[in-house]
CSV table of C-alpha atoms and ligand atoms in Angstrom, one decimal:
chain,number,residue,atom,x,y,z
A,1200,UNK,CA,0.0,0.0,0.0
A,1201,UNK,CA,1.3,3.5,-0.9
A,1202,UNK,CA,1.6,5.9,2.0
A,1203,UNK,CA,2.4,9.6,2.7
A,1204,UNK,CA,5.1,11.0,5.0
A,1205,UNK,CA,4.9,14.6,6.1
A,1206,UNK,CA,7.9,16.3,7.6
A,1207,UNK,CA,7.2,19.0,10.3
A,1208,UNK,CA,9.1,20.8,13.0
A,1209,UNK,CA,7.7,20.8,16.5
A,1210,UNK,CA,6.7,24.1,18.1
A,1211,UNK,CA,4.8,26.8,16.1
A,1212,UNK,CA,4.8,25.0,12.8
A,1213,UNK,CA,3.3,21.8,14.3
A,1214,UNK,CA,0.7,23.8,16.3
A,1215,UNK,CA,-0.4,25.9,13.3
A,1216,UNK,CA,-0.5,22.9,11.0
A,1217,UNK,CA,-3.0,20.9,13.2
A,1218,UNK,CA,-6.0,22.8,11.8
A,1219,UNK,CA,-4.8,22.2,8.2
A,1220,UNK,CA,-4.3,18.5,8.9
A,1221,UNK,CA,-7.8,18.4,10.5
A,1222,UNK,CA,-9.2,19.9,7.3
A,1223,UNK,CA,-7.6,17.0,5.4
A,1224,UNK,CA,-9.1,14.5,7.9
A,1225,UNK,CA,-5.7,13.8,9.5
A,1226,UNK,CA,-5.3,13.7,13.3
A,1227,UNK,CA,-1.9,12.8,14.8
A,1228,UNK,CA,-1.9,10.1,17.5
A,1229,UNK,CA,0.8,11.8,19.6
A,1230,UNK,CA,2.0,15.3,20.4
A,1231,UNK,CA,5.7,15.8,19.6
A,1232,UNK,CA,6.0,18.3,22.5
A,1233,UNK,CA,5.2,15.6,25.1
A,1234,UNK,CA,6.2,12.5,23.2
A,1235,UNK,CA,9.9,11.8,22.3
A,1236,UNK,CA,8.8,9.9,19.2
A,1237,UNK,CA,10.2,11.2,15.9
A,1238,UNK,CA,7.8,9.2,13.8
A,1239,UNK,CA,4.2,10.0,14.7
A,1240,UNK,CA,1.2,8.0,13.4
A,1241,UNK,CA,-2.2,9.5,12.5
A,1242,UNK,CA,-5.7,8.3,12.4
A,1243,UNK,CA,-5.0,7.3,8.8
A,1244,UNK,CA,-2.9,4.2,8.4
A,1245,UNK,CA,-1.4,5.6,5.2
A,1246,UNK,CA,-0.3,9.0,6.6
A,1247,UNK,CA,2.6,9.5,9.1
A,1248,UNK,CA,4.5,12.5,10.4
A,1249,UNK,CA,8.2,12.8,10.9
A,1250,UNK,CA,9.4,15.4,13.4
A,1251,UNK,CA,12.6,17.2,12.2
A,1252,UNK,CA,14.6,20.4,12.9
A,1253,UNK,CA,12.9,23.3,11.1
A,1254,UNK,CA,16.0,23.9,9.0
A,1255,UNK,CA,16.2,20.3,8.0
A,1256,UNK,CA,12.6,20.0,6.6
A,1257,UNK,CA,13.5,20.9,3.0
A,1258,UNK,CA,16.3,18.4,3.0
A,1259,UNK,CA,14.0,15.5,4.0
A,1260,UNK,CA,11.6,16.4,1.3
A,1261,UNK,CA,14.3,17.1,-1.4
A,1262,UNK,CA,15.6,13.5,-1.0
A,1263,UNK,CA,12.2,11.9,-0.8
A,1264,UNK,CA,12.5,10.8,2.8
A,1265,UNK,CA,9.3,12.7,3.2
A,1266,UNK,CA,6.8,13.4,0.4
A,1267,UNK,CA,5.6,16.6,1.9
A,1268,UNK,CA,6.8,19.1,4.4
A,1269,UNK,CA,6.0,22.5,5.9
A,1270,UNK,CA,8.9,25.0,6.1
A,1271,UNK,CA,9.3,28.8,6.7
A,1272,UNK,CA,10.2,30.9,3.7
A,1273,UNK,CA,13.3,31.9,5.7
A,1274,UNK,CA,14.4,28.3,5.7
A,1275,UNK,CA,13.5,27.8,2.0
A,1276,UNK,CA,15.6,30.9,1.0
A,1277,UNK,CA,18.6,29.4,2.7
A,1278,UNK,CA,18.0,25.9,1.4
A,1279,UNK,CA,17.6,27.1,-2.2
A,1280,UNK,CA,14.5,25.0,-3.0
A,1281,UNK,CA,16.3,22.4,-5.2
A,1282,UNK,CA,14.0,19.3,-5.9
A,1283,UNK,CA,11.0,20.9,-4.3
A,1284,UNK,CA,7.6,22.1,-5.5
A,1285,UNK,CA,6.2,24.9,-3.4
A,1286,UNK,CA,2.6,24.9,-4.3
A,1287,UNK,CA,1.0,26.7,-1.4
A,1288,UNK,CA,1.7,29.6,1.0
A,1289,UNK,CA,-0.1,28.3,4.1
A,1290,UNK,CA,0.0,31.7,5.8
A,1291,UNK,CA,1.0,30.1,9.1
A,1292,UNK,CA,4.0,30.9,11.5
A,1293,UNK,CA,4.0,34.5,10.2
A,1294,UNK,CA,6.7,36.9,11.0
A,1295,UNK,CA,9.1,39.2,9.1
A,1296,UNK,CA,12.7,39.3,8.3
A,1297,UNK,CA,14.3,42.5,9.4
A,1298,UNK,CA,17.5,44.4,10.2
A,1299,UNK,CA,17.9,45.4,13.8
A,1300,UNK,CA,20.5,47.4,15.8
A,1301,UNK,CA,21.1,48.4,19.3
A,1302,UNK,CA,19.1,51.5,20.3
A,1303,UNK,CA,21.0,54.6,19.6
A,1304,UNK,CA,23.2,53.1,16.9
A,1305,UNK,CA,23.1,55.4,13.8
A,1306,UNK,CA,22.3,52.9,11.1
A,1307,UNK,CA,21.6,55.6,8.5
A,1308,UNK,CA,25.1,57.1,9.0
A,1309,UNK,CA,26.8,53.7,9.2
A,1310,UNK,CA,25.3,52.6,5.9
A,1311,UNK,CA,26.1,55.7,3.8
A,1312,UNK,CA,28.2,55.0,0.7
A,1313,UNK,CA,31.7,54.1,1.8
A,1314,UNK,CA,30.5,52.8,5.1
A,1315,UNK,CA,30.9,49.2,6.1
A,1316,UNK,CA,29.1,47.4,8.8
A,1317,UNK,CA,29.2,44.0,10.4
A,1318,UNK,CA,26.0,42.0,10.3
A,1319,UNK,CA,25.4,38.8,12.3
A,1320,UNK,CA,22.7,36.4,11.0
A,1321,UNK,CA,21.6,32.8,10.5
A,1322,UNK,CA,20.1,33.9,7.1
A,1323,UNK,CA,23.2,34.4,5.0
A,1324,UNK,CA,21.6,34.1,1.6
A,1325,UNK,CA,18.7,36.5,2.4
A,1326,UNK,CA,21.0,39.0,4.1
A,1327,UNK,CA,23.5,38.9,1.2
A,1328,UNK,CA,20.7,39.5,-1.3
A,1329,UNK,CA,19.3,42.3,0.8
A,1330,UNK,CA,22.5,44.3,1.2
A,1331,UNK,CA,23.6,43.6,-2.4
A,1332,UNK,CA,20.3,45.0,-3.5
A,1333,UNK,CA,21.1,48.2,-1.7
A,1334,UNK,CA,24.6,48.3,-3.2
A,1335,UNK,CA,26.1,48.0,0.3
A,1336,UNK,CA,29.2,46.3,1.4
A,1337,UNK,CA,28.7,44.4,4.7
A,1338,UNK,CA,30.7,41.8,6.5
A,1339,UNK,CA,28.4,38.9,7.3
A,1340,UNK,CA,29.0,36.7,10.4
A,1341,UNK,CA,27.2,33.4,10.4
A,1342,UNK,CA,25.4,32.5,13.7
A,1343,UNK,CA,23.1,29.6,14.5
A,1344,UNK,CA,20.9,31.3,17.1
A,1345,UNK,CA,20.6,34.1,19.7
A,1346,UNK,CA,21.4,36.7,17.1
A,1347,UNK,CA,20.0,39.4,19.4
A,1348,UNK,CA,23.1,39.0,21.6
A,1349,UNK,CA,25.6,39.9,18.9
A,1350,UNK,CA,25.2,43.8,18.9
A,1351,UNK,CA,25.2,43.8,22.7
A,1352,UNK,CA,28.6,42.3,23.0
A,1353,UNK,CA,30.3,44.0,20.0
A,1354,UNK,CA,30.2,41.0,17.7
A,1355,UNK,CA,28.2,42.9,15.1
A,1356,UNK,CA,26.7,46.3,14.4
A,1357,UNK,CA,23.4,44.9,13.2
A,1358,UNK,CA,21.5,41.6,12.9
A,1359,UNK,CA,19.2,40.1,10.3
A,1360,UNK,CA,16.6,38.1,12.1
A,1361,UNK,CA,13.0,37.2,12.3
A,1362,UNK,CA,10.6,39.3,14.4
A,1363,UNK,CA,7.0,38.6,15.3
A,1364,UNK,CA,5.8,40.5,18.4
A,1365,UNK,CA,9.0,42.5,18.7
A,1366,UNK,CA,9.3,41.4,22.3
A,1367,UNK,CA,12.7,39.9,22.0
A,1368,UNK,CA,14.2,43.0,20.4
A,1369,UNK,CA,12.7,45.2,23.1
A,1370,UNK,CA,13.9,43.0,25.9
A,1371,UNK,CA,17.5,43.3,24.5
A,1372,UNK,CA,17.5,47.1,23.8
A,1373,UNK,CA,17.4,46.6,20.1
A,1374,UNK,CA,15.3,48.3,17.4
A,1375,UNK,CA,14.2,47.4,13.9
A,1376,UNK,CA,15.7,49.7,11.3
A,1377,UNK,CA,14.7,47.9,8.1
A,1378,UNK,CA,12.0,45.5,7.0
A,1379,UNK,CA,13.4,43.0,4.5
A,1380,UNK,CA,10.3,40.8,3.8
A,1381,UNK,CA,7.3,39.1,5.2
A,1382,UNK,CA,7.7,35.4,6.1
A,1383,UNK,CA,5.2,32.6,6.3
A,1384,UNK,CA,5.4,28.8,6.0
A,1385,UNK,CA,5.0,27.0,2.7
A,1386,UNK,CA,3.9,23.5,1.8
A,1387,UNK,CA,6.7,21.8,0.0
A,1388,UNK,CA,6.4,18.6,-2.1
A,1389,UNK,CA,9.0,16.2,-3.4
A,1390,UNK,CA,8.8,16.4,-7.2
A,1391,UNK,CA,8.9,12.7,-7.8
A,1392,UNK,CA,6.3,12.0,-5.1
A,1393,UNK,CA,3.9,14.4,-6.8
A,1394,UNK,CA,4.1,12.4,-10.0
A,1395,UNK,CA,4.1,8.9,-8.4
A,1396,UNK,CA,1.6,9.4,-5.5
A,1397,UNK,CA,-0.6,12.1,-7.0
A,1398,UNK,CA,-3.8,10.1,-6.2
A,1399,UNK,CA,-2.9,10.1,-2.5
A,1400,UNK,CA,-1.3,13.6,-2.3
A,1401,UNK,CA,-3.8,15.7,-4.4
A,1402,UNK,CA,-6.7,15.4,-1.9
A,1403,UNK,CA,-4.3,16.5,0.9
A,1404,UNK,CA,-3.1,19.4,-1.1
A,1405,UNK,CA,-6.7,20.4,-2.0
A,1406,UNK,CA,-7.8,20.2,1.7
A,1407,UNK,CA,-4.8,22.3,2.8
A,1408,UNK,CA,-5.6,24.9,0.0
A,1409,UNK,CA,-9.2,25.1,1.2
A,1410,UNK,CA,-8.2,25.6,4.8
A,1411,UNK,CA,-5.8,28.5,4.3
A,1412,UNK,CA,-6.8,31.6,6.3
A,1413,UNK,CA,-4.7,34.5,4.9
B,1419,PRT,O1,14.2,26.8,17.5
B,1419,PRT,P1,15.1,26.0,16.7
B,1419,PRT,O2,16.5,26.5,16.7
B,1419,PRT,O3,15.0,24.5,16.8
B,1419,PRT,O4,14.7,26.2,15.1
B,1419,PRT,P2,14.0,27.4,14.5
B,1419,PRT,O5,14.1,28.6,15.3
B,1419,PRT,O6,14.4,27.4,13.1
B,1419,PRT,O7,12.5,26.8,14.6
B,1419,PRT,P3,11.2,27.4,15.1
B,1419,PRT,O8,10.2,26.3,15.4
B,1419,PRT,O9,11.5,28.3,16.3
B,1419,PRT,O10,10.7,28.3,13.9
B,1419,PRT,C1,10.2,27.7,12.8
B,1419,PRT,C2,9.7,28.7,11.8
B,1419,PRT,O11,8.8,29.6,12.4
B,1419,PRT,C3,10.8,29.7,11.3
B,1419,PRT,O12,11.6,29.1,10.3
B,1419,PRT,C4,10.0,30.9,10.9
B,1419,PRT,O13,9.6,30.7,9.5
B,1419,PRT,C5,8.7,30.8,11.7
B,1419,PRT,N1,8.7,31.9,12.8
B,1419,PRT,C6,7.6,32.7,13.0
B,1419,PRT,C7,9.6,32.2,13.6
B,1419,PRT,C8,9.1,33.3,14.4
B,1419,PRT,N2,7.9,33.6,13.9
B,1419,PRT,C9,9.9,33.9,15.4
B,1419,PRT,N3,9.5,34.9,16.1
B,1419,PRT,N4,10.9,31.7,13.9
B,1419,PRT,C10,11.6,32.3,14.9
B,1419,PRT,N5,11.2,33.4,15.6
B,1419,PRT,C11,12.2,33.9,16.7
B,1419,PRT,C12,13.1,34.9,16.1
B,1419,PRT,O14,14.2,34.4,15.5
B,1419,PRT,C13,13.5,35.7,17.4
B,1419,PRT,O15,14.5,35.1,18.1
B,1419,PRT,O16,11.5,34.4,17.8
B,1419,PRT,C14,12.2,35.6,18.2
B,1419,PRT,C15,11.4,36.9,18.0
B,1419,PRT,O17,10.1,36.7,18.4
B,1419,PRT,P4,9.3,38.0,19.0
B,1419,PRT,O18,7.9,37.5,19.1
B,1419,PRT,O19,9.9,38.3,20.3
B,1419,PRT,O20,9.5,39.1,18.0
B,1420,MG,MG1,13.4,28.9,17.4
């Protein structure tokens, strides 16, 4: 029997995907927050979930270890999207990618022609494209998390990071100085799976499409 594997990260993406799954008649049998299982069954014997790190979701789908996945646009920009269809913007896990600096740092002066700033980020591709688009030279420093710390300890002048409520920036005496782009999560599909398992996958895609609340 043919079956479907959906790759998800736990946390906000899992939580916000539950209503979409429900619309497709799919109910997980465990909660990844409380269970340590990495493979989670559903009420449907032909549908299972695999719980992966958010940044790894496109990789699982690209290589066909999962047929489907849900990943933030931020993650997809860094992955590059090879081997993936991205048929739906699910409008979940919304936030924005922005540039932030320590309060009082004169970003406008620092970014005038001839200026050069140091920018810490986990989003190297997106940051590179953003500053190149402005014709600016920046030194990018790759971090894997807690970007907000970098300007506070002199590692960088600015950060490129995701912001949703703005609470983390405020708590660390940082302020947003540039909005780069809105971010939401996309459904991603393995290209071979879409051809070989279309009968199984299409109804799930259609149900997700019908359940999107922009
Ligand atoms: O947490 P982990 O290191 O395992 O991985 P991850 O951070 O990549 O995963 P997760 O589950 O935290 O995020 C998954 C996806 O959710 C991301 O790829 C984004 O597309 C999306 N998303 C939506 C966010 C946020 N909102 C968000 N606010 N991802 C991260 N944040 C972080 C942000 O980096 C910052 O540190 O939350 C902090 C800011 O939040 P506010 O509300 O204080 O502004
Ligand atoms: Mg996180």
